[in-house]
Structure formats: structure tokens, C-alpha cells
């Protein structure tokens, strides 16, 4: 039934394009890039952005069954399929067992079964129409992680828009019988360079003032009001330092292969998470990460503290920080070129043939258009700009043009990078 419903909603493109959770070929990377790119674009254009990060309380457990069935009927899931889902959700019971004592069975009157295959799919269908209630903001979702992004060149107007959208959102939540944890709902103002907040920002939800933050954690990545990524890198360095210490303490008891495996599980997994969104951070922050990488590589190889690291990276088949970013970017651009990138990210790129109407040599190829003027650091470091440059480079490589799959291409691409060390 899960496969049939998923096929149906995909065929008719029913799910909101900015819903990135529980969807095939969608990930947190895509969700992060989607909102970060919009913030970057606003900052480039001297536009203030207000990001409101909403905490839905027990979202999966409070789904109303009658409303869910009505929404399924609206989307075209009717008849026997609708009755089957109603039967699946009704007359469910649960109990709690502590030690050898078991509570009485109680009926579950709302919510989708967590841990089930179909539960998450039913939930994203349930909240799928939330964006229709928003008039002056853009909604971004990763399952129940929801945020709104409001934009305006004038600060006073931004607050009016944000408060109005919050009232509309609260009405939608009430109608759909979803509860909101106001205490955990925060907002952050993304300010253009050299811009100051002239007055205190006050946003209210259900009559309660929301907490304004200068940095906020979204899907494991810390965003700050200037998109400097300094807070994210600071917290990341703490985790990576612990991994370096652990490797150093146990290296005398493990061979190099085991230490390399521990590097990827304890160090690399943290370093590469969300990298396409924040990898183009300031050099002073990226250098800290590269130094930690060199430190752990020397530790694994039992090298001196000042030994050259390029041969060590090559021997261990470990990519440096900037090359990790480049490989993740290349993976995303392969998806774009092959038409498998989420549709909400496709408008970030423009083909030359769509810009030049004349039958010019440069307009006939399928390369991406690069804007001549990128005057701000946000535009230069954006996914759309860096990705366009990289894809145009890749199209000149034989390993890209002859690869039959992304896995095959990335394997050859990494090999070429190691050969340059």
C-alpha cells in the first residue's frame, strides 16, 4: 500500500516541492541548501529575512484520523484504498510495560503509527497543504521540522508580515488539530552586511512572545544572522577534537585499517554533514578544520607533528576538507545534469541556451550560464554559483562524460584528486 500511494502522489506531483522528508532522492542537504540559498539571495539584494523555526509538539501523535481521510479523499485516494487506511488507523491499542507490570490497554484515537512504513508518508500528506495558508512567506519542511522565511527591504514591514503569517499559521494548526510548542519556537533575523536592527523585534504566536536568537540550529546545522558559519564550525571543532583524542589514545592497539575506519565513523561523518550548505565558509574557519584533519591523519599514520600531510592523505585515501566539499558539490551537480535533483533546486541554475536567443556557439552547448557580476561574498559562495562553475568544468572531463553512473563517476573523480596530492 505504501508503494501504491507513493507512486500515485509522485505521478501527479501532489507533494509540496519544499517537503524534503521521507521522500526518495531527497535529503537534509537539499533541505538546507533550499533555505540557505534563498537567504543568500536576499542578503545579496539587501533584503532582511526572518526565519521562524516552528516546533510542532508530538506532531506524529496528534494527526486527526477523520481529517487525514478527508485529505486523502481530496488528493484522489478514495474508495477501497480510503477504507483500507481508515481500518488500518482505527481500533488500535497500546499499553506500557515497566519491569513486570503492564498497564491496561487504551485505544489510540489519533496519530499515525510510528515505526510503521506508511506512517511518515501519511504525515507528510497531512501537513502538505500548510503552505497554501501562507501568503507572504515560504515554508520549508523536513517531515515535522518546519520553518517559515519572510522577506522585506524594510524592517517594520518585515515584522508586520511575520506576525500576520504567524496568525495564519496558528489558525491552520487549530483547524488541523495540531499543537505547537511556543516555548521552543524561535526566530532569527538575517541582516544584510552593514545593516542594523533599528528597533526591537517582537513576534507573537497565540499571544505569546517568541524568543529571538542570534543563532539557531536547523537539521543539525547552526545558522547565524550573517551566515558566517562561525558558530557551526566552533561546535563542529569540539566534536572533531574529541575524535582526534580518541584515535590518539587507541592507535597503539589497532592497525591502520581499523584506525581509518574509525576516522570515517567518528570524524568524517561529522565533518561532511550538510557540507554543501556551509562548506564555502570563511578561510579562517575552514583552516581550523583542515588543521584538525591533518592532526588526525598524522596520528593514524604515526607521523611526526610537522610531517607533510599530502602523502599521508594519498596513502590513506582520505580527501582534504575542500576536496570533500568539491566531491559533494559534484554529486549534486551530477543529479542536476541527469534530472534527479529535487525540483525546488532546479531554478537555481540557468543554461546558456536559455539566456542567449541567438544561435551562437556558446549558446548551443548544455553548459550553465555564469553571471558576470558576482559582487558580494554571498553570491560568490552560493551553491548556484559554485555548482555552475564546477559542472562546466566537469563537462570537459572524460571521466564525467563516459561514466554510466554517479557512483562510477565519483570513484574516478576522487582518484584524480588523490593523484594530484
XYZ file of C-alpha atoms in Angstrom:
421
model
C 0.000 0.000 0.000
C 2.901 2.340 0.745
C 4.346 1.725 -2.733
C 0.966 2.305 -4.397
C 0.259 5.571 -2.564
C 3.809 6.832 -3.158
C 3.574 6.021 -6.869
C 0.209 7.793 -7.084
C 1.326 11.022 -5.377
C 4.578 11.081 -7.390
C 2.801 10.547 -10.710
C 0.518 13.512 -10.037
C 3.205 15.590 -8.255
C 0.978 16.125 -5.208
C 3.591 16.712 -2.503
C 4.765 20.280 -1.836
C 8.143 20.856 -3.525
C 9.720 22.173 -0.294
C 8.898 18.996 1.651
C 12.224 17.143 1.869
C 11.449 14.492 4.484
C 10.627 10.826 3.788
C 10.965 11.229 0.027
C 13.199 9.223 -2.288
C 16.259 11.152 -3.513
C 15.538 13.974 -1.034
C 17.845 14.618 1.915
C 18.738 17.105 4.641
C 21.386 18.500 2.256
C 18.628 19.506 -0.165
C 16.513 20.991 2.641
C 19.445 23.036 3.972
C 20.511 24.250 0.531
C 16.977 25.301 -0.325
C 16.596 27.735 2.575
C 20.258 28.850 2.729
C 20.291 29.776 -0.970
C 17.182 31.919 -0.531
C 18.727 33.685 2.473
C 21.928 34.294 0.490
C 19.939 35.737 -2.397
C 18.099 38.086 -0.020
C 21.334 39.215 1.622
C 22.820 39.940 -1.816
C 19.834 42.131 -2.633
C 19.996 43.987 0.720
C 16.783 42.306 1.885
C 16.080 41.397 5.503
C 14.909 37.832 6.128
C 13.082 36.496 9.146
C 13.391 32.759 9.693
C 10.767 31.336 12.055
C 11.591 27.808 13.192
C 8.407 26.130 14.354
C 8.330 23.270 16.863
C 5.295 21.046 16.309
C 4.526 19.258 19.565
C 4.090 15.479 19.206
C 3.275 16.017 15.533
C 3.034 12.348 14.548
C 0.917 11.514 17.604
C -1.715 14.232 17.101
C -2.780 13.561 13.500
C -6.601 13.503 13.399
C -7.821 10.386 11.580
C -11.001 11.938 10.152
C -9.144 14.967 8.794
C -6.460 12.692 7.327
C -9.026 10.548 5.492
C -10.720 13.704 4.153
C -7.375 14.981 2.854
C -6.616 11.640 1.205
C -10.028 11.828 -0.468
C -9.220 15.375 -1.676
C -5.977 14.148 -3.270
C -7.784 11.276 -5.021
C -7.167 8.346 -2.662
C -10.751 7.133 -2.373
C -12.929 4.044 -2.342
C -11.366 0.773 -1.202
C -7.966 2.397 -0.587
C -9.537 5.006 1.697
C -11.494 2.359 3.605
C -8.356 0.257 3.993
C -6.442 3.189 5.522
C -9.377 4.013 7.829
C -9.422 0.398 9.012
C -5.646 0.432 9.442
C -5.795 3.507 11.688
C -8.891 2.600 13.745
C -9.203 0.353 16.799
C -5.507 0.432 17.570
C -4.482 -0.072 21.202
C -1.358 0.424 23.231
C -0.078 -0.236 26.721
C 3.006 0.490 28.811
C 5.089 -2.189 30.489
C 7.526 -1.362 33.281
C 9.510 -4.266 34.687
C 6.833 -6.963 35.019
C 3.871 -4.601 35.450
C 1.687 -3.885 32.423
C -0.913 -1.118 32.173
C -4.395 -1.558 30.761
C -4.834 -1.386 27.006
C -6.079 2.002 25.867
C -7.458 2.965 22.460
C -5.320 5.169 20.201
C -7.754 7.763 18.857
C -5.298 9.895 16.874
C -1.833 9.846 15.382
C -0.090 7.733 12.755
C 1.738 4.572 13.912
C 5.367 5.495 14.474
C 7.831 2.893 13.304
C 5.485 1.833 10.542
C 6.356 2.109 6.859
C 3.262 4.055 5.884
C 3.091 6.354 8.937
C 5.592 9.037 7.787
C 4.021 9.124 4.306
C 0.563 9.730 5.784
C 2.003 12.508 7.965
C 3.580 14.476 5.108
C 0.263 14.195 3.244
C -1.493 15.523 6.350
C 0.623 18.712 6.530
C 1.014 19.031 2.752
C -1.453 21.930 2.415
C 0.125 24.107 5.114
C 1.909 26.233 2.504
C -1.452 27.135 0.925
C -2.352 29.043 4.101
C 0.794 31.211 3.876
C 0.551 34.321 1.692
C 3.760 36.291 2.221
C 6.316 33.710 3.305
C 7.871 30.489 2.069
C 7.530 27.268 4.024
C 10.267 24.643 4.255
C 9.679 21.183 5.719
C 11.696 18.155 6.624
C 8.900 15.910 7.934
C 7.722 17.780 11.061
C 10.691 20.197 11.133
C 9.006 23.309 9.785
C 10.210 26.845 9.207
C 8.887 29.977 7.548
C 11.011 32.547 5.737
C 9.642 36.088 5.433
C 11.462 38.782 3.452
C 11.333 42.556 3.111
C 13.666 45.503 2.475
C 12.014 47.453 5.291
C 12.356 46.220 8.857
C 8.984 47.490 10.025
C 7.234 45.810 7.119
C 9.099 42.567 7.822
C 7.682 42.392 11.353
C 4.154 43.045 10.107
C 4.471 40.278 7.528
C 5.936 37.832 10.066
C 3.223 38.477 12.669
C 0.480 38.153 10.067
C 1.914 34.860 8.813
C 2.153 33.556 12.375
C -1.535 34.306 12.949
C -2.432 32.492 9.729
C -0.228 29.540 10.682
C -1.834 29.322 14.125
C -5.297 29.262 12.564
C -4.229 26.452 10.218
C -2.803 24.451 13.125
C -6.012 24.871 15.130
C -8.200 23.771 12.218
C -5.983 20.722 11.668
C -5.778 19.989 15.408
C -2.016 20.136 15.617
C -0.355 21.590 18.698
C 2.575 23.965 18.753
C 5.299 24.275 21.377
C 5.552 28.067 21.562
C 8.385 27.924 24.103
C 10.587 26.068 21.607
C 9.561 28.119 18.562
C 12.304 30.646 17.768
C 13.075 33.206 15.103
C 16.208 34.829 13.723
C 16.696 37.951 11.611
C 19.208 37.547 8.761
C 20.650 41.014 8.211
C 22.482 42.296 5.122
C 26.080 43.450 5.554
C 26.443 46.767 7.427
C 22.739 46.775 8.312
C 21.500 47.230 11.851
C 18.211 46.495 13.554
C 16.693 49.911 14.300
C 14.091 48.671 16.760
C 13.413 45.677 18.962
C 11.755 42.833 17.090
C 8.563 41.484 18.653
C 6.810 38.473 17.186
C 3.816 36.831 18.837
C 2.158 33.472 18.405
C -1.137 32.802 20.175
C -0.495 35.912 22.280
C 2.894 34.663 23.480
C 6.129 36.425 22.549
C 8.597 34.333 20.602
C 12.269 34.113 21.522
C 14.666 35.884 19.157
C 18.021 34.195 18.673
C 21.274 35.308 17.037
C 21.987 31.696 16.047
C 19.688 28.762 15.555
C 20.104 25.033 14.965
C 18.215 23.607 11.993
C 18.607 19.977 10.925
C 21.900 19.754 12.799
C 23.433 22.899 11.251
C 23.848 26.165 13.187
C 22.761 29.239 11.226
C 23.789 32.707 12.386
C 22.345 36.079 11.406
C 25.186 36.849 8.951
C 25.680 33.334 7.563
C 29.323 33.359 8.686
C 29.065 29.737 9.984
C 31.419 30.599 12.842
C 29.117 29.087 15.478
C 28.662 25.924 13.448
C 32.408 25.496 12.912
C 33.064 26.208 16.608
C 30.708 23.423 17.720
C 31.982 21.117 14.989
C 35.587 21.598 16.142
C 34.599 20.394 19.622
C 33.271 17.118 18.178
C 36.268 16.672 15.894
C 38.742 17.345 18.710
C 37.133 14.561 20.735
C 37.513 12.202 17.771
C 41.201 13.167 17.406
C 41.756 12.412 21.101
C 40.042 9.028 20.862
C 42.085 7.989 17.806
C 45.301 9.068 19.521
C 44.521 7.051 22.658
C 43.730 3.775 20.897
C 46.140 3.922 17.959
C 48.684 1.659 19.702
C 46.090 -1.112 19.935
C 44.699 -1.035 16.369
C 46.121 -1.473 12.896
C 45.926 1.285 10.287
C 42.829 -0.121 8.563
C 40.852 -0.095 11.795
C 42.005 3.447 12.581
C 40.980 4.548 9.092
C 37.517 3.035 9.610
C 37.231 4.870 12.929
C 38.216 8.104 11.173
C 35.256 7.804 8.813
C 32.787 6.918 11.577
C 33.959 9.356 14.279
C 35.453 12.264 12.313
C 34.441 12.297 8.656
C 30.726 11.737 9.347
C 30.547 14.982 11.366
C 32.833 16.926 9.023
C 30.816 16.178 5.873
C 27.288 16.602 7.270
C 25.494 19.431 5.475
C 28.779 20.407 3.797
C 27.269 21.745 0.520
C 25.378 24.376 2.539
C 28.245 25.666 4.699
C 31.437 24.369 3.020
C 32.290 27.760 1.499
C 32.734 29.351 4.918
C 35.462 31.912 5.573
C 39.040 30.657 5.165
C 39.848 31.319 8.819
C 37.170 28.781 9.801
C 37.896 26.177 7.123
C 41.603 26.277 8.030
C 40.738 25.183 11.570
C 39.002 22.123 10.176
C 41.867 21.318 7.822
C 44.364 21.555 10.706
C 42.316 19.051 12.694
C 42.214 16.784 9.640
C 45.992 16.944 9.315
C 46.348 16.212 13.013
C 44.232 13.067 12.879
C 45.889 11.844 9.663
C 49.318 12.194 11.269
C 48.026 10.346 14.324
C 46.710 7.419 12.236
C 50.000 7.240 10.286
C 52.236 7.624 13.386
C 53.911 10.577 11.634
C 55.741 13.484 13.262
C 53.682 16.507 14.298
C 55.183 18.599 11.467
C 55.353 15.893 8.767
C 53.984 16.798 5.284
C 50.403 15.538 5.053
C 49.760 15.267 1.298
C 51.450 11.832 1.062
C 49.509 10.701 4.141
C 46.134 11.789 2.696
C 47.014 9.970 -0.530
C 48.136 6.781 1.223
C 45.060 6.626 3.460
C 42.683 7.588 0.611
C 41.268 10.457 2.691
C 40.131 13.646 0.977
C 41.046 17.062 2.363
C 38.285 19.368 3.576
C 37.986 21.464 0.396
C 38.057 18.366 -1.793
C 35.308 16.775 0.314
C 33.203 19.849 -0.388
C 34.051 19.660 -4.088
C 33.032 15.982 -4.298
C 29.701 16.580 -2.565
C 29.076 19.512 -4.900
C 29.971 17.335 -7.902
C 27.487 14.704 -6.720
C 24.693 17.288 -6.560
C 25.568 18.712 -9.979
C 25.520 15.211 -11.483
C 21.966 14.914 -10.136
C 21.038 18.254 -11.684
C 22.546 17.333 -15.046
C 20.750 13.968 -15.078
C 17.421 15.452 -13.930
C 17.273 13.808 -10.492
C 17.807 16.899 -8.316
C 14.710 17.987 -6.312
C 12.607 20.313 -8.444
C 12.769 23.175 -5.940
C 16.551 23.446 -6.514
C 16.458 23.381 -10.325
C 15.593 27.126 -10.682
C 18.957 27.949 -9.059
C 20.648 27.155 -12.360
C 20.278 28.610 -15.853
C 21.515 27.059 -19.093
C 23.316 29.259 -21.598
C 20.840 28.261 -24.278
C 18.028 29.768 -22.175
C 19.860 33.122 -21.943
C 21.186 33.554 -25.492
C 18.437 33.652 -28.096
C 20.916 33.922 -30.972
C 22.363 30.773 -32.489
C 25.824 31.335 -31.013
C 28.422 28.642 -30.437
C 28.357 29.150 -26.651
C 24.566 29.043 -26.594
C 24.330 25.690 -28.353
C 26.025 23.627 -25.669
C 24.322 22.478 -22.498
C 26.604 24.323 -20.118
C 25.362 26.595 -17.383
C 25.199 30.350 -17.557
C 27.536 32.189 -15.157
C 26.569 35.706 -14.168
C 29.425 38.090 -14.981
C 28.903 40.173 -11.880
C 29.086 38.499 -8.509
C 29.958 41.466 -6.340
C 29.077 40.104 -2.921
C 30.576 37.249 -0.949
C 27.157 35.615 -0.655
C 26.712 35.357 -4.421
C 30.254 34.122 -4.994
C 29.939 31.437 -2.306
C 26.430 30.317 -3.225
C 25.586 26.776 -4.317
C 24.174 28.098 -7.592
C 27.396 29.942 -8.498
C 29.896 27.307 -7.305
C 27.811 24.481 -8.740
C 27.546 26.147 -12.145
C 31.302 26.692 -12.335
C 32.013 23.102 -11.305
C 29.564 21.496 -13.743
C 31.040 23.477 -16.640
C 34.474 22.155 -15.632
C 33.196 18.589 -15.307
C 31.756 18.626 -18.817
C 35.315 18.955 -20.145
C 36.415 15.796 -18.303
C 36.394 12.419 -19.976
C 35.661 10.684 -16.657
C 32.416 12.672 -16.398
C 31.218 12.206 -19.959
C 31.990 8.478 -20.086
C 30.679 7.494 -16.645
C 27.472 5.452 -16.726
C 26.511 6.112 -13.100
C 27.147 8.655 -10.354
C 28.990 6.089 -8.242
C 31.306 5.290 -11.148
C 31.963 8.996 -11.806
C 32.674 9.869 -8.157
C 35.075 6.943 -7.818
C 37.092 8.171 -10.818
C 36.818 11.812 -9.706
C 38.213 11.021 -6.241
C 41.006 9.004 -7.820
C 42.010 12.008 -9.946
C 42.067 14.195 -6.824
C 44.297 11.722 -4.939
C 46.709 11.683 -7.875
C 47.104 15.456 -7.518
C 48.270 15.157 -3.876
